[in-house]
Amino acid sequence: MLTGRISKRSVLKGKLSNPDPRYIEGDHVYKKLAENEYPTVTNTAVSGIGYTSADSLSFDGTQYVVTEFKPTNDTKIEIDFMRTAASGQKFLFGSRTTSARFALMYYASTLAYPMFGSMAESISETDAEADVFHTASLGQDGYYLDGIRKKTFEDMSFNCVYDIYIGTVNLAGSADSRMFIGNIYAVRIYEAGTLVYELLPAVSADGRAGLYDIIGKQFYERITN
């Protein structure tokens, strides 16, 4: 069973701490909004026999996860993450061809590169500090970081023919070498407003690390390139 509480962590930055806002208890996943406030994120039962929950899934710059989801203009993704290296040009996730893009890249410290449909443009981004917990969101309504909209997009109509990769971008069927370095805590994918994937860090009975979709009851193993 993919159950059990994910322990709270403190992320230190100077003298400040940022408690991990997510944990699992029983069949529910919770997100912390304020001290001692844990509203339910989903009521989907956790029933992954042979898997156990993990605090996070780490990526060392050579690793990624292949989902089985092809995004469209109606797709929205939310991803909870922490960059442990602020080196330039690392994809957090994505699926990309010349005309159909759904991806997000961060540069060293001052730029982000959100891509949606035919739109791809780097923007100033000084808030995605390393060693700090963040939530990024990408969809037709824009690119958001920690609930603040940073970029808007024109109305798009597209269907990606390649699955989303987590930890890099699926570049026309191949994993791009500019891979994420850091930790991922949860990935939520919506299609036309409906939550269709909720991917949480997990470990299989034989020790393989990856992301477990508590909606589709499917395990996606972390791949080392």
PDB file of C-alpha atoms in Angstrom:
ATOM      1  CA  MET A   1       0.000   0.000   0.000  1.00  0.00           C
ATOM      2  CA  LEU A   2       1.207   3.481  -0.820  1.00  0.00           C
ATOM      3  CA  THR A   3       0.288   4.821   2.579  1.00  0.00           C
ATOM      4  CA  GLY A   4       1.792   6.394   5.639  1.00  0.00           C
ATOM      5  CA  ARG A   5       2.573   9.932   6.585  1.00  0.00           C
ATOM      6  CA  ILE A   6       5.270  11.787   4.671  1.00  0.00           C
ATOM      7  CA  SER A   7       7.412  13.342   7.358  1.00  0.00           C
ATOM      8  CA  LYS A   8       7.639  17.116   7.578  1.00  0.00           C
ATOM      9  CA  ARG A   9      10.911  18.625   6.518  1.00  0.00           C
ATOM     10  CA  SER A  10      12.489  22.018   7.085  1.00  0.00           C
ATOM     11  CA  VAL A  11      14.144  23.638   4.124  1.00  0.00           C
ATOM     12  CA  LEU A  12      16.780  26.017   5.456  1.00  0.00           C
ATOM     13  CA  LYS A  13      17.641  29.259   3.728  1.00  0.00           C
ATOM     14  CA  GLY A  14      19.650  31.488   6.020  1.00  0.00           C
ATOM     15  CA  LYS A  15      17.707  31.606   9.287  1.00  0.00           C
ATOM     16  CA  LEU A  16      14.367  30.903   7.646  1.00  0.00           C
ATOM     17  CA  SER A  17      12.642  27.528   7.372  1.00  0.00           C
ATOM     18  CA  ASN A  18       9.934  26.359   4.974  1.00  0.00           C
ATOM     19  CA  PRO A  19       8.059  23.227   6.177  1.00  0.00           C
ATOM     20  CA  ASP A  20       7.102  20.742   3.493  1.00  0.00           C
ATOM     21  CA  PRO A  21       3.438  21.444   2.751  1.00  0.00           C
ATOM     22  CA  ARG A  22       2.385  17.927   1.656  1.00  0.00           C
ATOM     23  CA  TYR A  23       1.813  14.636   3.422  1.00  0.00           C
ATOM     24  CA  ILE A  24      -0.200  11.444   3.044  1.00  0.00           C
ATOM     25  CA  GLU A  25      -2.395  10.040   5.778  1.00  0.00           C
ATOM     26  CA  GLY A  26      -4.584   7.044   5.179  1.00  0.00           C
ATOM     27  CA  ASP A  27      -6.250   7.383   1.785  1.00  0.00           C
ATOM     28  CA  HIS A  28      -5.875  11.133   1.512  1.00  0.00           C
ATOM     29  CA  VAL A  29      -3.262  13.579   0.301  1.00  0.00           C
ATOM     30  CA  TYR A  30      -3.035  16.888   2.089  1.00  0.00           C
ATOM     31  CA  LYS A  31      -1.443  20.236   1.337  1.00  0.00           C
ATOM     32  CA  LYS A  32      -0.494  22.656   4.073  1.00  0.00           C
ATOM     33  CA  LEU A  33      -1.633  26.248   3.537  1.00  0.00           C
ATOM     34  CA  ALA A  34      -0.919  27.642   6.971  1.00  0.00           C
ATOM     35  CA  GLU A  35       0.305  26.449  10.335  1.00  0.00           C
ATOM     36  CA  ASN A  36      -1.762  23.430  11.415  1.00  0.00           C
ATOM     37  CA  GLU A  37      -3.998  23.760   8.340  1.00  0.00           C
ATOM     38  CA  TYR A  38      -4.042  20.757   6.009  1.00  0.00           C
ATOM     39  CA  PRO A  39      -6.972  20.827   3.559  1.00  0.00           C
ATOM     40  CA  THR A  40      -7.573  17.663   1.509  1.00  0.00           C
ATOM     41  CA  VAL A  41      -6.192  17.811  -2.022  1.00  0.00           C
ATOM     42  CA  THR A  42      -7.840  14.622  -3.273  1.00  0.00           C
ATOM     43  CA  ASN A  43     -10.074  11.858  -1.921  1.00  0.00           C
ATOM     44  CA  THR A  44      -8.707   9.255  -4.315  1.00  0.00           C
ATOM     45  CA  ALA A  45      -7.854   6.058  -2.448  1.00  0.00           C
ATOM     46  CA  VAL A  46      -4.202   5.083  -2.366  1.00  0.00           C
ATOM     47  CA  SER A  47      -4.070   1.419  -3.317  1.00  0.00           C
ATOM     48  CA  GLY A  48      -0.701   0.679  -4.848  1.00  0.00           C
ATOM     49  CA  ILE A  49       0.118  -2.791  -3.589  1.00  0.00           C
ATOM     50  CA  GLY A  50       3.867  -3.273  -3.450  1.00  0.00           C
ATOM     51  CA  TYR A  51       4.733   0.436  -3.228  1.00  0.00           C
ATOM     52  CA  THR A  52       5.564   2.691  -0.309  1.00  0.00           C
ATOM     53  CA  SER A  53       5.500   6.477  -0.147  1.00  0.00           C
ATOM     54  CA  ALA A  54       8.661   8.575  -0.165  1.00  0.00           C
ATOM     55  CA  ASP A  55       9.335  12.115   0.975  1.00  0.00           C
ATOM     56  CA  SER A  56      10.489  13.185  -2.474  1.00  0.00           C
ATOM     57  CA  LEU A  57      11.949  11.934  -5.727  1.00  0.00           C
ATOM     58  CA  SER A  58      15.463  13.219  -6.372  1.00  0.00           C
ATOM     59  CA  PHE A  59      16.962  14.022  -9.774  1.00  0.00           C
ATOM     60  CA  ASP A  60      20.725  14.339 -10.284  1.00  0.00           C
ATOM     61  CA  GLY A  61      20.852  15.761 -13.790  1.00  0.00           C
ATOM     62  CA  THR A  62      20.859  12.366 -15.517  1.00  0.00           C
ATOM     63  CA  GLN A  63      17.370  11.146 -14.558  1.00  0.00           C
ATOM     64  CA  TYR A  64      13.776  11.580 -15.673  1.00  0.00           C
ATOM     65  CA  VAL A  65      10.325   9.966 -15.560  1.00  0.00           C
ATOM     66  CA  VAL A  66       8.243   9.060 -18.607  1.00  0.00           C
ATOM     67  CA  THR A  67       4.512   9.568 -18.131  1.00  0.00           C
ATOM     68  CA  GLU A  68       1.915   8.189 -20.510  1.00  0.00           C
ATOM     69  CA  PHE A  69       0.172  11.532 -20.926  1.00  0.00           C
ATOM     70  CA  LYS A  70       0.181  13.661 -24.080  1.00  0.00           C
ATOM     71  CA  PRO A  71      -0.766  17.267 -23.296  1.00  0.00           C
ATOM     72  CA  THR A  72      -3.167  19.486 -25.235  1.00  0.00           C
ATOM     73  CA  ASN A  73      -4.189  23.121 -24.995  1.00  0.00           C
ATOM     74  CA  ASP A  74      -6.699  22.004 -22.322  1.00  0.00           C
ATOM     75  CA  THR A  75      -3.948  20.540 -20.118  1.00  0.00           C
ATOM     76  CA  LYS A  76      -2.745  22.151 -16.916  1.00  0.00           C
ATOM     77  CA  ILE A  77       0.134  20.859 -14.811  1.00  0.00           C
ATOM     78  CA  GLU A  78       1.099  21.726 -11.249  1.00  0.00           C
ATOM     79  CA  ILE A  79       4.415  20.534  -9.891  1.00  0.00           C
ATOM     80  CA  ASP A  80       5.865  20.871  -6.380  1.00  0.00           C
ATOM     81  CA  PHE A  81       9.655  21.005  -6.548  1.00  0.00           C
ATOM     82  CA  MET A  82      12.915  22.284  -5.131  1.00  0.00           C
ATOM     83  CA  ARG A  83      15.954  23.138  -7.200  1.00  0.00           C
ATOM     84  CA  THR A  84      19.098  22.052  -5.384  1.00  0.00           C
ATOM     85  CA  ALA A  85      21.317  23.401  -8.137  1.00  0.00           C
ATOM     86  CA  ALA A  86      20.649  26.702  -9.841  1.00  0.00           C
ATOM     87  CA  SER A  87      22.817  25.947 -12.859  1.00  0.00           C
ATOM     88  CA  GLY A  88      21.411  27.112 -16.151  1.00  0.00           C
ATOM     89  CA  GLN A  89      19.040  25.573 -18.657  1.00  0.00           C
ATOM     90  CA  LYS A  90      17.381  22.679 -16.828  1.00  0.00           C
ATOM     91  CA  PHE A  91      13.952  21.425 -17.878  1.00  0.00           C
ATOM     92  CA  LEU A  92      11.536  20.713 -15.031  1.00  0.00           C
ATOM     93  CA  PHE A  93       9.107  18.878 -17.340  1.00  0.00           C
ATOM     94  CA  GLY A  94       7.861  18.896 -20.863  1.00  0.00           C
ATOM     95  CA  SER A  95       6.777  17.629 -24.253  1.00  0.00           C
ATOM     96  CA  ARG A  96       8.026  19.543 -27.264  1.00  0.00           C
ATOM     97  CA  THR A  97       8.000  19.697 -31.034  1.00  0.00           C
ATOM     98  CA  THR A  98       8.395  22.740 -33.259  1.00  0.00           C
ATOM     99  CA  SER A  99       4.695  23.643 -33.233  1.00  0.00           C
ATOM    100  CA  ALA A 100       3.352  21.970 -30.076  1.00  0.00           C
ATOM    101  CA  ARG A 101       5.159  22.816 -26.855  1.00  0.00           C
ATOM    102  CA  PHE A 102       4.229  22.140 -23.250  1.00  0.00           C
ATOM    103  CA  ALA A 103       7.325  22.621 -21.127  1.00  0.00           C
ATOM    104  CA  LEU A 104       9.112  24.654 -18.470  1.00  0.00           C
ATOM    105  CA  MET A 105      12.827  25.381 -18.164  1.00  0.00           C
ATOM    106  CA  TYR A 106      14.735  27.347 -15.538  1.00  0.00           C
ATOM    107  CA  TYR A 107      18.014  29.120 -16.124  1.00  0.00           C
ATOM    108  CA  ALA A 108      20.640  29.817 -13.441  1.00  0.00           C
ATOM    109  CA  SER A 109      18.749  32.313 -11.302  1.00  0.00           C
ATOM    110  CA  THR A 110      17.114  35.088 -13.304  1.00  0.00           C
ATOM    111  CA  LEU A 111      15.235  33.477 -16.194  1.00  0.00           C
ATOM    112  CA  ALA A 112      12.407  31.011 -16.776  1.00  0.00           C
ATOM    113  CA  TYR A 113      11.358  29.624 -20.149  1.00  0.00           C
ATOM    114  CA  PRO A 114       7.667  28.590 -20.171  1.00  0.00           C
ATOM    115  CA  MET A 115       6.467  27.022 -23.426  1.00  0.00           C
ATOM    116  CA  PHE A 116       2.834  26.566 -24.427  1.00  0.00           C
ATOM    117  CA  GLY A 117       1.632  25.687 -27.925  1.00  0.00           C
ATOM    118  CA  SER A 118       3.547  27.800 -30.410  1.00  0.00           C
ATOM    119  CA  MET A 119       4.602  30.288 -27.724  1.00  0.00           C
ATOM    120  CA  ALA A 120       8.084  29.993 -26.216  1.00  0.00           C
ATOM    121  CA  GLU A 121       9.748  32.980 -24.606  1.00  0.00           C
ATOM    122  CA  SER A 122      12.198  33.427 -21.760  1.00  0.00           C
ATOM    123  CA  ILE A 123      11.051  35.765 -19.004  1.00  0.00           C
ATOM    124  CA  SER A 124      12.650  37.378 -15.980  1.00  0.00           C
ATOM    125  CA  GLU A 125      12.262  35.045 -12.984  1.00  0.00           C
ATOM    126  CA  THR A 126      14.075  35.887  -9.780  1.00  0.00           C
ATOM    127  CA  ASP A 127      11.698  34.078  -7.407  1.00  0.00           C
ATOM    128  CA  ALA A 128      12.552  30.458  -8.245  1.00  0.00           C
ATOM    129  CA  GLU A 129      15.437  30.331  -5.784  1.00  0.00           C
ATOM    130  CA  ALA A 130      17.381  27.149  -5.230  1.00  0.00           C
ATOM    131  CA  ASP A 131      16.903  25.197  -1.968  1.00  0.00           C
ATOM    132  CA  VAL A 132      13.367  26.552  -1.522  1.00  0.00           C
ATOM    133  CA  PHE A 133      10.078  24.695  -2.017  1.00  0.00           C
ATOM    134  CA  HIS A 134       8.061  26.004  -4.999  1.00  0.00           C
ATOM    135  CA  THR A 135       4.908  25.156  -6.926  1.00  0.00           C
ATOM    136  CA  ALA A 136       4.896  25.863 -10.659  1.00  0.00           C
ATOM    137  CA  SER A 137       1.817  25.731 -12.860  1.00  0.00           C
ATOM    138  CA  LEU A 138       1.481  25.808 -16.642  1.00  0.00           C
ATOM    139  CA  GLY A 139      -1.687  25.903 -18.724  1.00  0.00           C
ATOM    140  CA  GLN A 140      -3.800  28.051 -21.018  1.00  0.00           C
ATOM    141  CA  ASP A 141      -4.279  30.554 -18.195  1.00  0.00           C
ATOM    142  CA  GLY A 142      -0.501  31.116 -17.989  1.00  0.00           C
ATOM    143  CA  TYR A 143       2.659  30.210 -16.132  1.00  0.00           C
ATOM    144  CA  TYR A 144       2.459  30.618 -12.356  1.00  0.00           C
ATOM    145  CA  LEU A 145       5.083  30.302  -9.650  1.00  0.00           C
ATOM    146  CA  ASP A 146       3.863  29.920  -6.065  1.00  0.00           C
ATOM    147  CA  GLY A 147       0.417  31.172  -7.060  1.00  0.00           C
ATOM    148  CA  ILE A 148       1.631  34.312  -8.844  1.00  0.00           C
ATOM    149  CA  ARG A 149       1.049  34.568 -12.585  1.00  0.00           C
ATOM    150  CA  LYS A 150       4.284  35.344 -14.393  1.00  0.00           C
ATOM    151  CA  LYS A 151       3.300  34.825 -18.029  1.00  0.00           C
ATOM    152  CA  THR A 152       0.088  34.791 -20.075  1.00  0.00           C
ATOM    153  CA  PHE A 153      -0.469  32.988 -23.369  1.00  0.00           C
ATOM    154  CA  GLU A 154      -2.624  33.637 -26.402  1.00  0.00           C
ATOM    155  CA  ASP A 155      -5.501  31.206 -26.954  1.00  0.00           C
ATOM    156  CA  MET A 156      -4.041  28.007 -28.336  1.00  0.00           C
ATOM    157  CA  SER A 157      -5.291  24.834 -30.006  1.00  0.00           C
ATOM    158  CA  PHE A 158      -2.819  21.961 -30.143  1.00  0.00           C
ATOM    159  CA  ASN A 159      -2.262  18.281 -29.376  1.00  0.00           C
ATOM    160  CA  CYS A 160       1.203  17.040 -28.443  1.00  0.00           C
ATOM    161  CA  VAL A 161       2.126  13.702 -29.994  1.00  0.00           C
ATOM    162  CA  TYR A 162       4.755  12.922 -27.327  1.00  0.00           C
ATOM    163  CA  ASP A 163       4.290  12.050 -23.646  1.00  0.00           C
ATOM    164  CA  ILE A 164       5.277  14.500 -20.913  1.00  0.00           C
ATOM    165  CA  TYR A 165       8.616  13.723 -19.288  1.00  0.00           C
ATOM    166  CA  ILE A 166       9.220  14.807 -15.692  1.00  0.00           C
ATOM    167  CA  GLY A 167      12.760  15.983 -14.994  1.00  0.00           C
ATOM    168  CA  THR A 168      13.481  16.893 -18.615  1.00  0.00           C
ATOM    169  CA  VAL A 169      11.585  17.543 -21.845  1.00  0.00           C
ATOM    170  CA  ASN A 170      10.504  14.931 -24.363  1.00  0.00           C
ATOM    171  CA  LEU A 171      12.064  16.436 -27.477  1.00  0.00           C
ATOM    172  CA  ALA A 172      10.324  14.730 -30.398  1.00  0.00           C
ATOM    173  CA  GLY A 173      10.667  11.321 -28.735  1.00  0.00           C
ATOM    174  CA  SER A 174      14.063  11.732 -27.064  1.00  0.00           C
ATOM    175  CA  ALA A 175      15.053  12.911 -23.589  1.00  0.00           C
ATOM    176  CA  ASP A 176      16.758  16.294 -23.727  1.00  0.00           C
ATOM    177  CA  SER A 177      20.141  16.314 -21.974  1.00  0.00           C
ATOM    178  CA  ARG A 178      19.308  19.480 -19.997  1.00  0.00           C
ATOM    179  CA  MET A 179      17.883  17.541 -17.044  1.00  0.00           C
ATOM    180  CA  PHE A 180      16.600  18.833 -13.734  1.00  0.00           C
ATOM    181  CA  ILE A 181      18.702  18.738 -10.570  1.00  0.00           C
ATOM    182  CA  GLY A 182      16.673  18.750  -7.358  1.00  0.00           C
ATOM    183  CA  ASN A 183      13.637  17.145  -5.731  1.00  0.00           C
ATOM    184  CA  ILE A 184      10.051  16.688  -6.876  1.00  0.00           C
ATOM    185  CA  TYR A 185       7.306  16.209  -4.312  1.00  0.00           C
ATOM    186  CA  ALA A 186       4.131  15.915  -6.388  1.00  0.00           C
ATOM    187  CA  VAL A 187       2.831  16.355  -9.935  1.00  0.00           C
ATOM    188  CA  ARG A 188      -0.821  17.058 -10.695  1.00  0.00           C
ATOM    189  CA  ILE A 189      -2.123  17.005 -14.278  1.00  0.00           C
ATOM    190  CA  TYR A 190      -5.551  18.325 -15.233  1.00  0.00           C
ATOM    191  CA  GLU A 191      -7.366  17.946 -18.544  1.00  0.00           C
ATOM    192  CA  ALA A 192     -10.239  20.360 -19.186  1.00  0.00           C
ATOM    193  CA  GLY A 193     -10.360  21.107 -15.462  1.00  0.00           C
ATOM    194  CA  THR A 194     -10.441  17.472 -14.308  1.00  0.00           C
ATOM    195  CA  LEU A 195      -7.593  16.031 -12.256  1.00  0.00           C
ATOM    196  CA  VAL A 196      -6.431  13.023 -14.284  1.00  0.00           C
ATOM    197  CA  TYR A 197      -3.002  12.314 -12.763  1.00  0.00           C
ATOM    198  CA  GLU A 198      -1.696  12.816  -9.230  1.00  0.00           C
ATOM    199  CA  LEU A 199       1.873  11.550  -9.156  1.00  0.00           C
ATOM    200  CA  LEU A 200       3.570  11.092  -5.793  1.00  0.00           C
ATOM    201  CA  PRO A 201       7.075   9.865  -4.945  1.00  0.00           C
ATOM    202  CA  ALA A 202       7.138   6.147  -4.238  1.00  0.00           C
ATOM    203  CA  VAL A 203       9.448   3.147  -4.051  1.00  0.00           C
ATOM    204  CA  SER A 204       8.597  -0.310  -5.369  1.00  0.00           C
ATOM    205  CA  ALA A 205       9.024  -3.485  -3.330  1.00  0.00           C
ATOM    206  CA  ASP A 206      12.243  -4.225  -5.232  1.00  0.00           C
ATOM    207  CA  GLY A 207      13.686  -0.771  -4.538  1.00  0.00           C
ATOM    208  CA  ARG A 208      12.909   1.135  -7.751  1.00  0.00           C
ATOM    209  CA  ALA A 209      12.171   4.827  -7.207  1.00  0.00           C
ATOM    210  CA  GLY A 210       9.606   6.741  -9.217  1.00  0.00           C
ATOM    211  CA  LEU A 211       6.239   8.470  -9.212  1.00  0.00           C
ATOM    212  CA  TYR A 212       3.004   6.649  -8.405  1.00  0.00           C
ATOM    213  CA  ASP A 213      -0.274   7.905  -9.892  1.00  0.00           C
ATOM    214  CA  ILE A 214      -2.856   7.498  -7.151  1.00  0.00           C
ATOM    215  CA  ILE A 215      -5.680   8.070  -9.650  1.00  0.00           C
ATOM    216  CA  GLY A 216      -4.678   5.597 -12.364  1.00  0.00           C
ATOM    217  CA  LYS A 217      -2.898   3.243  -9.907  1.00  0.00           C
ATOM    218  CA  GLN A 218       0.199   3.219 -12.122  1.00  0.00           C
ATOM    219  CA  PHE A 219       3.896   3.394 -11.192  1.00  0.00           C
ATOM    220  CA  TYR A 220       6.304   5.375 -13.384  1.00  0.00           C
ATOM    221  CA  GLU A 221       9.916   4.458 -12.694  1.00  0.00           C
ATOM    222  CA  ARG A 222      12.693   7.041 -12.619  1.00  0.00           C
ATOM    223  CA  ILE A 223      15.043   6.378 -15.544  1.00  0.00           C
ATOM    224  CA  THR A 224      18.770   7.082 -15.514  1.00  0.00           C
ATOM    225  CA  ASN A 225      20.056   8.250 -18.868  1.00  0.00           C
TER     226      ASN A 225
END
